[in-house]
Amino acid sequence: MDTVSSPWFIPFVYVIISVHAYSLGEYLVCGGTALGWWNEQRIWLYKRTSSYLLAMVDTFLKLLGHSNSGFVISAKVSDEDVMRRYEEEKMEFGDVYTLMFKILSSLAMLNLFCLFRTVLKVVFIENVGETMALQIVLCGVLVLINWPLYDAAFVRKDKGKMASSVTLKSILIALSLCSLVDLI
């Protein structure tokens, strides 16, 4: 499927929209909210990306004999601010450094930079909009899904924000990967 004008584009769009509409409807019928469903989609994406990357890193560390990875036990006691953010269905990143947050924020920043770069290509280079439309939509959806992460990294000032060190390192990793693509 090369272009959006291809007739094969319609079945793909239909399947994607119908699957997500059914999932949202099912979530709402079971008593959830639209924001809760959106958070579930986000968590599904985060579990998929972080679990595979963490498993790969752990495997390499074991091969090298340096495996100290494990789960960090977090405090189960919550204060009023944490409860308020939970009731508002805001994601809690906490002001801590973990490998999972570094991976998630690096991927989110990479998606954001790729979206900007692709949009700039479409604006300044003619005849790429037709072939890049699906990539732009996919990257745009990933940026939209990661919006609470950008909010936690750049906007929020509460205790649920992303640690500044994680934000800085993820930006550097994403920029390095973008620069590496330019070299290839």
GROMACS .gro file of N, CA and C in nm, residues 13-97:
model
  255
   13VAL      N    1  -0.840   0.117   0.724
   13VAL     CA    2  -0.897   0.222   0.809
   13VAL      C    3  -1.022   0.171   0.878
   14TYR      N    4  -1.106   0.097   0.805
   14TYR     CA    5  -1.230   0.043   0.862
   14TYR      C    6  -1.199  -0.050   0.979
   15VAL      N    7  -1.104  -0.139   0.962
   15VAL     CA    8  -1.070  -0.234   1.068
   15VAL      C    9  -1.015  -0.160   1.190
   16ILE      N   10  -0.926  -0.067   1.170
   16ILE     CA   11  -0.867   0.006   1.282
   16ILE      C   12  -0.973   0.084   1.359
   17ILE      N   13  -1.058   0.155   1.286
   17ILE     CA   14  -1.162   0.234   1.353
   17ILE      C   15  -1.264   0.145   1.422
   18SER      N   16  -1.306   0.037   1.358
   18SER     CA   17  -1.409  -0.048   1.418
   18SER      C   18  -1.357  -0.121   1.542
   19VAL      N   19  -1.234  -0.167   1.540
   19VAL     CA   20  -1.178  -0.235   1.657
   19VAL      C   21  -1.170  -0.140   1.776
   20HIS      N   22  -1.124  -0.019   1.752
   20HIS     CA   23  -1.112   0.077   1.863
   20HIS      C   24  -1.248   0.128   1.909
   21ALA      N   25  -1.342   0.145   1.816
   21ALA     CA   26  -1.476   0.189   1.855
   21ALA      C   27  -1.544   0.081   1.940
   22TYR      N   28  -1.529  -0.045   1.901
   22TYR     CA   29  -1.587  -0.154   1.979
   22TYR      C   30  -1.523  -0.161   2.117
   23SER      N   31  -1.391  -0.146   2.122
   23SER     CA   32  -1.320  -0.149   2.250
   23SER      C   33  -1.367  -0.036   2.341
   24LEU      N   34  -1.382   0.084   2.286
   24LEU     CA   35  -1.431   0.197   2.365
   24LEU      C   36  -1.573   0.173   2.412
   25GLY      N   37  -1.658   0.124   2.324
   25GLY     CA   38  -1.796   0.095   2.362
   25GLY      C   39  -1.804  -0.008   2.473
   26GLU      N   40  -1.725  -0.113   2.462
   26GLU     CA   41  -1.722  -0.216   2.565
   26GLU      C   42  -1.674  -0.159   2.698
   27TYR      N   43  -1.575  -0.073   2.695
   27TYR     CA   44  -1.522  -0.012   2.817
   27TYR      C   45  -1.626   0.078   2.882
   28LEU      N   46  -1.698   0.154   2.800
   28LEU     CA   47  -1.801   0.243   2.854
   28LEU      C   48  -1.919   0.165   2.911
   29VAL      N   49  -1.958   0.056   2.846
   29VAL     CA   50  -2.068  -0.027   2.895
   29VAL      C   51  -2.033  -0.090   3.029
   30CYS      N   52  -1.907  -0.122   3.049
   30CYS     CA   53  -1.862  -0.182   3.175
   30CYS      C   54  -1.843  -0.079   3.286
   31GLY      N   55  -1.877   0.047   3.260
   31GLY     CA   56  -1.872   0.148   3.365
   31GLY      C   57  -1.749   0.237   3.364
   32GLY      N   58  -1.666   0.225   3.264
   32GLY     CA   59  -1.546   0.308   3.256
   32GLY      C   60  -1.575   0.442   3.191
   33THR      N   61  -1.474   0.525   3.186
   33THR     CA   62  -1.485   0.655   3.121
   33THR      C   63  -1.399   0.655   2.995
   34ALA      N   64  -1.424   0.751   2.909
   34ALA     CA   65  -1.345   0.761   2.786
   34ALA      C   66  -1.197   0.788   2.819
   35LEU      N   67  -1.173   0.870   2.920
   35LEU     CA   68  -1.035   0.897   2.962
   35LEU      C   69  -0.970   0.771   3.019
   36GLY      N   70  -1.047   0.692   3.093
   36GLY     CA   71  -0.995   0.566   3.145
   36GLY      C   72  -0.959   0.470   3.032
   37TRP      N   73  -1.043   0.464   2.928
   37TRP     CA   74  -1.015   0.380   2.812
   37TRP      C   75  -0.887   0.427   2.743
   38TRP      N   76  -0.874   0.558   2.728
   38TRP     CA   77  -0.755   0.613   2.663
   38TRP      C   78  -0.630   0.579   2.744
   39ASN      N   79  -0.640   0.585   2.877
   39ASN     CA   80  -0.528   0.547   2.963
   39ASN      C   81  -0.496   0.399   2.948
   40GLU      N   82  -0.599   0.315   2.932
   40GLU     CA   83  -0.575   0.171   2.909
   40GLU      C   84  -0.500   0.148   2.778
   41GLN      N   85  -0.535   0.223   2.673
   41GLN     CA   86  -0.462   0.211   2.546
   41GLN      C   87  -0.316   0.251   2.565
   42ARG      N   88  -0.295   0.355   2.641
   42ARG     CA   89  -0.160   0.404   2.668
   42ARG      C   90  -0.080   0.300   2.746
   43ILE      N   91  -0.140   0.245   2.850
   43ILE     CA   92  -0.071   0.145   2.932
   43ILE      C   93  -0.038   0.022   2.849
   44TRP      N   94  -0.131  -0.019   2.760
   44TRP     CA   95  -0.104  -0.133   2.673
   44TRP      C   96   0.020  -0.105   2.588
   45LEU      N   97   0.029   0.015   2.532
   45LEU     CA   98   0.146   0.053   2.452
   45LEU      C   99   0.272   0.053   2.537
   46TYR      N  100   0.263   0.108   2.657
   46TYR     CA  101   0.379   0.115   2.745
   46TYR      C  102   0.426  -0.025   2.786
   47LYS      N  103   0.332  -0.114   2.816
   47LYS     CA  104   0.371  -0.250   2.854
   47LYS      C  105   0.441  -0.320   2.738
   48ARG      N  106   0.389  -0.301   2.618
   48ARG     CA  107   0.449  -0.367   2.502
   48ARG      C  108   0.589  -0.316   2.475
   49THR      N  109   0.607  -0.186   2.476
   49THR     CA  110   0.740  -0.133   2.442
   49THR      C  111   0.841  -0.156   2.554
   50SER      N  112   0.802  -0.130   2.677
   50SER     CA  113   0.900  -0.140   2.785
   50SER      C  114   0.933  -0.284   2.819
   51SER      N  115   0.836  -0.375   2.814
   51SER     CA  116   0.866  -0.512   2.855
   51SER      C  117   0.966  -0.579   2.761
   52TYR      N  118   0.951  -0.558   2.630
   52TYR     CA  119   1.044  -0.619   2.536
   52TYR      C  120   1.183  -0.557   2.546
   53LEU      N  121   1.189  -0.426   2.559
   53LEU     CA  122   1.320  -0.361   2.571
   53LEU      C  123   1.389  -0.397   2.702
   54LEU      N  124   1.311  -0.400   2.812
   54LEU     CA  125   1.370  -0.438   2.940
   54LEU      C  126   1.418  -0.583   2.938
   55ALA      N  127   1.342  -0.671   2.872
   55ALA     CA  128   1.384  -0.811   2.862
   55ALA      C  129   1.512  -0.824   2.780
   56MET      N  130   1.523  -0.747   2.673
   56MET     CA  131   1.644  -0.751   2.591
   56MET      C  132   1.765  -0.700   2.669
   57VAL      N  133   1.749  -0.588   2.739
   57VAL     CA  134   1.858  -0.533   2.819
   57VAL      C  135   1.898  -0.632   2.927
   58ASP      N  136   1.800  -0.692   2.994
   58ASP     CA  137   1.827  -0.789   3.099
   58ASP      C  138   1.902  -0.911   3.045
   59THR      N  139   1.863  -0.957   2.926
   59THR     CA  140   1.930  -1.071   2.865
   59THR      C  141   2.076  -1.039   2.833
   60PHE      N  142   2.101  -0.922   2.776
   60PHE     CA  143   2.239  -0.883   2.747
   60PHE      C  144   2.321  -0.869   2.874
   61LEU      N  145   2.261  -0.812   2.978
   61LEU     CA  146   2.334  -0.797   3.104
   61LEU      C  147   2.366  -0.933   3.165
   62LYS      N  148   2.273  -1.028   3.154
   62LYS     CA  149   2.299  -1.163   3.205
   62LYS      C  150   2.411  -1.231   3.128
   63LEU      N  151   2.412  -1.210   2.995
   63LEU     CA  152   2.519  -1.268   2.914
   63LEU      C  153   2.655  -1.212   2.953
   64LEU      N  154   2.657  -1.086   2.992
   64LEU     CA  155   2.782  -1.022   3.034
   64LEU      C  156   2.812  -1.046   3.181
   65GLY      N  157   2.720  -1.109   3.253
   65GLY     CA  158   2.740  -1.138   3.394
   65GLY      C  159   2.716  -1.021   3.487
   66HIS      N  160   2.639  -0.923   3.444
   66HIS     CA  161   2.615  -0.804   3.525
   66HIS      C  162   2.468  -0.779   3.553
   67SER      N  163   2.391  -0.880   3.572
   67SER     CA  164   2.247  -0.860   3.587
   67SER      C  165   2.211  -0.826   3.730
   68ASN      N  166   2.173  -0.702   3.751
   68ASN     CA  167   2.120  -0.657   3.879
   68ASN      C  168   1.976  -0.611   3.863
   69SER      N  169   1.918  -0.636   3.747
   69SER     CA  170   1.784  -0.583   3.722
   69SER      C  171   1.682  -0.654   3.809
   70GLY      N  172   1.577  -0.585   3.831
   70GLY     CA  173   1.467  -0.636   3.911
   70GLY      C  174   1.362  -0.529   3.924
   71PHE      N  175   1.261  -0.559   3.998
   71PHE     CA  176   1.154  -0.462   4.015
   71PHE      C  177   1.183  -0.375   4.136
   72VAL      N  178   1.160  -0.248   4.119
   72VAL     CA  179   1.175  -0.154   4.229
   72VAL      C  180   1.043  -0.152   4.305
   73ILE      N  181   1.050  -0.181   4.432
   73ILE     CA  182   0.929  -0.180   4.514
   73ILE      C  183   0.896  -0.036   4.545
   74SER      N  184   0.777   0.004   4.507
   74SER     CA  185   0.736   0.143   4.532
   74SER      C  186   0.648   0.150   4.656
   75ALA      N  187   0.641   0.267   4.710
   75ALA     CA  188   0.560   0.288   4.830
   75ALA      C  189   0.413   0.271   4.795
   76LYS      N  190   0.342   0.199   4.878
   76LYS     CA  191   0.199   0.178   4.855
   76LYS      C  192   0.114   0.276   4.935
   77VAL      N  193   0.178   0.358   5.013
   77VAL     CA  194   0.108   0.459   5.090
   77VAL      C  195   0.092   0.581   5.001
   78SER      N  196  -0.027   0.636   4.999
   78SER     CA  197  -0.048   0.753   4.915
   78SER      C  198  -0.097   0.870   4.998
   79ASP      N  199  -0.057   0.987   4.955
   79ASP     CA  200  -0.104   1.106   5.024
   79ASP      C  201  -0.224   1.163   4.948
   80GLU      N  202  -0.273   1.276   4.992
   80GLU     CA  203  -0.392   1.336   4.931
   80GLU      C  204  -0.368   1.376   4.787
   81ASP      N  205  -0.248   1.426   4.757
   81ASP     CA  206  -0.218   1.467   4.619
   81ASP      C  207  -0.221   1.348   4.524
   82VAL      N  208  -0.165   1.236   4.566
   82VAL     CA  209  -0.165   1.116   4.483
   82VAL      C  210  -0.308   1.068   4.460
   83MET      N  211  -0.389   1.070   4.565
   83MET     CA  212  -0.529   1.028   4.551
   83MET      C  213  -0.606   1.122   4.458
   84ARG      N  214  -0.580   1.250   4.468
   84ARG     CA  215  -0.647   1.348   4.382
   84ARG      C  216  -0.610   1.323   4.235
   85ARG      N  217  -0.482   1.300   4.208
   85ARG     CA  218  -0.439   1.272   4.071
   85ARG      C  219  -0.497   1.140   4.022
   86TYR      N  220  -0.511   1.042   4.110
   86TYR     CA  221  -0.570   0.914   4.073
   86TYR      C  222  -0.717   0.933   4.035
   87GLU      N  223  -0.789   1.009   4.116
   87GLU     CA  224  -0.931   1.033   4.088
   87GLU      C  225  -0.950   1.115   3.961
   88GLU      N  226  -0.855   1.201   3.928
   88GLU     CA  227  -0.859   1.279   3.804
   88GLU      C  228  -0.810   1.197   3.685
   89GLU      N  229  -0.770   1.073   3.709
   89GLU     CA  230  -0.716   0.981   3.609
   89GLU      C  231  -0.591   1.038   3.542
   90LYS      N  232  -0.508   1.105   3.623
   90LYS     CA  233  -0.378   1.153   3.575
   90LYS      C  234  -0.275   1.045   3.602
   91MET      N  235  -0.186   1.026   3.507
   91MET     CA  236  -0.082   0.926   3.525
   91MET      C  237   0.021   0.976   3.626
   92GLU      N  238   0.070   0.885   3.706
   92GLU     CA  239   0.165   0.915   3.812
   92GLU      C  240   0.303   0.866   3.768
   93PHE      N  241   0.395   0.957   3.748
   93PHE     CA  242   0.530   0.919   3.711
   93PHE      C  243   0.625   0.928   3.829
   94GLY      N  244   0.591   1.010   3.923
   94GLY     CA  245   0.675   1.024   4.042
   94GLY      C  246   0.808   1.087   4.008
   95ASP      N  247   0.871   1.143   4.105
   95ASP     CA  248   0.999   1.209   4.084
   95ASP      C  249   1.112   1.110   4.110
   96VAL      N  250   1.105   0.995   4.042
   96VAL     CA  251   1.206   0.890   4.059
   96VAL      C  252   1.265   0.855   3.924
   97TYR      N  253   1.380   0.792   3.927
   97TYR     CA  254   1.448   0.749   3.806
   97TYR      C  255   1.437   0.598   3.796
   0.00000   0.00000   0.00000
